[in-house]
C-alpha atoms as one frame of an Amber mdcrd trajectory, in Angstrom:
protein
   0.000   0.000   0.000   2.915   2.308   0.745   4.250   1.785  -2.792   0.836
   2.552  -4.339   0.525   5.669  -2.196   3.961   6.855  -3.309   3.106   6.241
  -6.955  -0.187   8.078  -6.592   1.556  11.026  -4.978   4.134  11.094  -7.758
   1.383  10.994 -10.376  -0.307  13.958  -8.762   2.904  15.967  -8.515   3.254
  18.746 -11.075   5.475  17.964 -14.055   8.847  19.732 -14.217   8.526  23.101
 -15.878  10.154  23.416 -19.306  13.131  25.794 -19.447  12.189  29.408 -19.861
  13.254  31.388 -22.913  15.894  33.160 -20.811  17.290  29.810 -19.570  17.359
  28.414 -23.112  19.237  31.470 -24.324  21.694  31.148 -21.451  22.371  27.492
 -22.340  22.823  28.445 -25.985  25.231  31.228 -25.052  27.224  28.810 -22.864
  27.787  26.422 -25.780  31.161  26.946 -27.418  31.422  25.141 -30.771  34.824
  23.837 -31.855  36.898  26.002 -34.200  37.394  24.959 -37.807  39.797  25.458
 -40.700  38.265  26.868 -43.880  41.328  27.507 -46.062  45.007  26.548 -46.216
  47.439  28.443 -48.446  50.909  26.945 -48.807  53.912  28.917 -50.026  57.670
  28.301 -50.170  58.293  30.153 -46.899  54.984  30.166 -45.007  51.669  28.377
 -44.607  48.581  30.478 -43.905  45.562  28.886 -42.240  42.192  30.604 -42.036
  39.016  29.517 -40.348  36.121  30.218 -38.033  35.818  30.354 -34.256  33.732
  32.176 -31.684  33.995  35.972 -32.083  36.832  37.268 -29.925  38.160  33.802
 -29.037  41.865  33.097 -28.791  42.720  30.465 -31.412  45.818  28.280 -31.130
  47.631  25.872 -33.433  49.479  23.477 -31.138  52.461  21.460 -32.325  52.886
  17.950 -30.895  55.606  18.003 -28.291  55.239  21.710 -27.583  55.115  25.059
 -29.299  52.018  26.961 -30.356  50.938  29.693 -32.743  47.968  31.883 -31.920
  45.654  34.637 -33.086  42.384  36.221 -32.002  39.184  35.758 -33.964  37.571
  38.998 -35.148  34.001  40.095 -34.445  32.754  37.779 -37.215  34.716  34.807
 -35.841  37.308  34.806 -38.624  40.909  33.993 -37.735  44.194  33.659 -39.620
  47.491  32.144 -38.467  50.725  31.949 -40.451  53.214  29.157 -39.756  56.695
  28.881 -41.242  57.066  26.302 -44.009  59.640  23.654 -43.087  59.683  21.645
 -46.294  58.419  18.639 -44.331  54.961  17.443 -43.380  53.509  19.251 -40.366
  50.642  18.482 -38.020  48.761  20.769 -35.636  46.069  20.506 -33.006  43.547
  23.339 -33.155  41.759  24.885 -30.170  40.019  28.045 -29.058  39.655  29.694
 -25.644  36.934  32.123 -24.641  35.981  33.309 -21.137  38.168  30.649 -19.562
  36.677  27.786 -21.612  38.836  25.851 -24.068  37.443  23.671 -26.857  39.491
  21.397 -29.104  38.693  21.117 -32.808  37.862  17.818 -34.410  40.934  15.859
 -35.499  44.355  17.170 -36.451  45.387  19.506 -39.247  47.984  17.740 -41.420
  49.866  19.682 -44.095  52.091  18.015 -46.688  54.332  19.982 -49.063  53.083
  17.982 -52.060  49.836  16.270 -50.922  47.932  19.295 -49.659  46.183  19.848
 -46.330  44.033  17.278 -44.566  41.931  16.931 -41.442  42.882  13.624 -39.774
  39.916  12.234 -37.826  40.090   9.381 -35.320  37.941   6.452 -36.391  36.753
   8.295 -39.489  37.859   9.337 -42.957  40.473  12.044 -43.469  39.017  15.076
 -45.216  40.808  17.412 -47.622  40.856  21.006 -46.452  40.034  23.869 -48.808
  43.125  25.030 -50.609  44.605  21.545 -50.465  44.818  18.981 -53.215  41.789
  16.676 -53.363  42.672  13.037 -53.832  41.001  10.328 -55.805  40.992   7.815
 -52.943  41.833   7.743 -49.219  42.018   4.675 -46.977  41.807   5.004 -43.182
  42.278   1.942 -40.964  43.325   0.937 -37.453  45.103  -2.040 -35.932  41.893
  -4.061 -35.746  41.315  -3.741 -39.501  38.383  -1.351 -39.225  38.483   0.527
 -42.529  36.888   3.614 -44.051  37.113   4.311 -47.792  36.644   7.879 -49.027
  37.086   9.645 -52.309  35.497  11.484 -55.201  32.768  10.648 -57.679  29.788
  12.235 -59.426  27.673  14.351 -57.093  24.804  12.630 -55.260  25.456   9.237
 -56.801  25.372   5.652 -55.506  28.706   4.102 -54.476  29.369   0.395 -53.833
  32.605  -1.049 -52.425  33.795  -4.615 -53.023  36.788  -6.288 -51.377  38.029
  -9.432 -53.128  34.809  -9.571 -55.118  32.557  -9.391 -52.057  30.254  -6.469
 -51.369  31.661  -4.743 -48.273  29.835  -1.420 -48.056  27.779   1.154 -49.900
  26.724   4.784 -49.657  26.249   7.963 -51.671  28.354  10.925 -52.678  27.373
  14.332 -51.336  26.649  17.483 -53.335  30.394  18.068 -53.791  31.000  14.496
 -54.982  32.749  13.179 -51.869  31.879   9.857 -50.245  32.879   8.171 -46.988
  32.036   4.489 -46.575  32.832   2.394 -43.520  33.347  -1.228 -44.540  31.056
  -3.807 -42.982  33.843  -5.824 -41.360  37.578  -5.734 -40.709  39.998  -6.059
 -43.613  42.977  -8.365 -43.148  46.515  -7.064 -43.523  48.203  -7.792 -46.815
  46.882  -7.251 -50.325  43.212  -7.256 -51.311  41.404  -6.403 -54.538  39.379
  -3.238 -54.094  36.639  -2.188 -56.476  34.575   0.989 -56.114  31.724   1.478
 -58.552  28.357   3.153 -58.938  26.797   6.068 -60.804  29.538   7.197 -63.184
  32.231   5.597 -61.002  34.282   2.457 -61.628  37.733   2.081 -60.068  39.776
  -0.997 -59.270  43.015  -1.001 -57.308  45.064  -3.096 -54.912  44.363  -2.405
 -51.245  47.519  -2.822 -49.158  47.087  -2.781 -45.398  49.990  -3.275 -43.007
  50.479  -2.730 -39.293  52.380   0.463 -38.501  55.797   0.439 -36.891  55.988
   2.085 -33.439  55.915   5.886 -33.510  59.232   6.631 -31.845  60.033  10.085
 -33.279  56.696  11.722 -32.474  52.936  11.218 -32.782  52.909  11.379 -36.601
  54.989   9.751 -39.332  54.429  10.535 -43.025  56.291   8.606 -45.725  55.886
   8.356 -49.517  53.906   5.309 -50.607  54.470   4.910 -54.321  52.831   7.966
 -55.898  50.795   8.500 -52.730  51.424   9.112 -49.039  51.096   6.999 -45.899
  50.463   8.709 -42.557  50.680   6.751 -39.312  49.399   8.853 -36.421  48.430
   8.531 -32.783  44.784   9.202 -32.033  43.561  11.059 -28.905  42.638   7.660
 -27.459  46.230   6.449 -27.733  45.783   4.053 -30.648  47.499   4.335 -34.025
  45.517   5.015 -37.184  46.876   4.828 -40.713  45.754   7.159 -43.490  46.762
   6.262 -47.039  46.332   9.051 -49.598  46.291   7.493 -53.066  46.679   9.352
 -56.370
């Protein structure tokens, strides 16, 4: 009877009031979205990065192992930071600080002298940044064989992926023609036959997956891979992901 009385009392209690307009606006104002990179311009002596952040925020490009470059976003949230060109691949973490709150951007900004600028994303496909060089095909995978295939095709078209003749995933390209497809199961190390086809798209290549060597000289290692580039990098979770940028 005590339980029924408690339930009856709870049923008669007034429901929690929805947040007021002022409270909703306060919550919205408290939200600080992550900063983003909109454009990368590479020159022989300097690399200029531009993007968006919260108006007035302090934006920082952080180098692994120490060292940072910073700038303040203007009243429209635009920011620009210039880094010296080293002739080698560089990687940066991106963050912004406003009113004592710091928010990290998604992934890492990777800049290659000859393969353009990319956003490396843990557990997801690397994305080319504006001003970089778009690639025909990118393979992202981890030690367990979890693999994401991304690339270019006709806009808003169907894409099917086969590995060794077996259907392994499908999806669609977006309005800009890019697709990102996570394969249904892990892919074994070694060589596999990869076919990507669909609306106006038909490409066959050899998929070569291999476990990365330990990262002893830093959190990122970029080495030529035929006409492409292989990037082994440490994710925020501590694992190692490999990004293969194919021509």
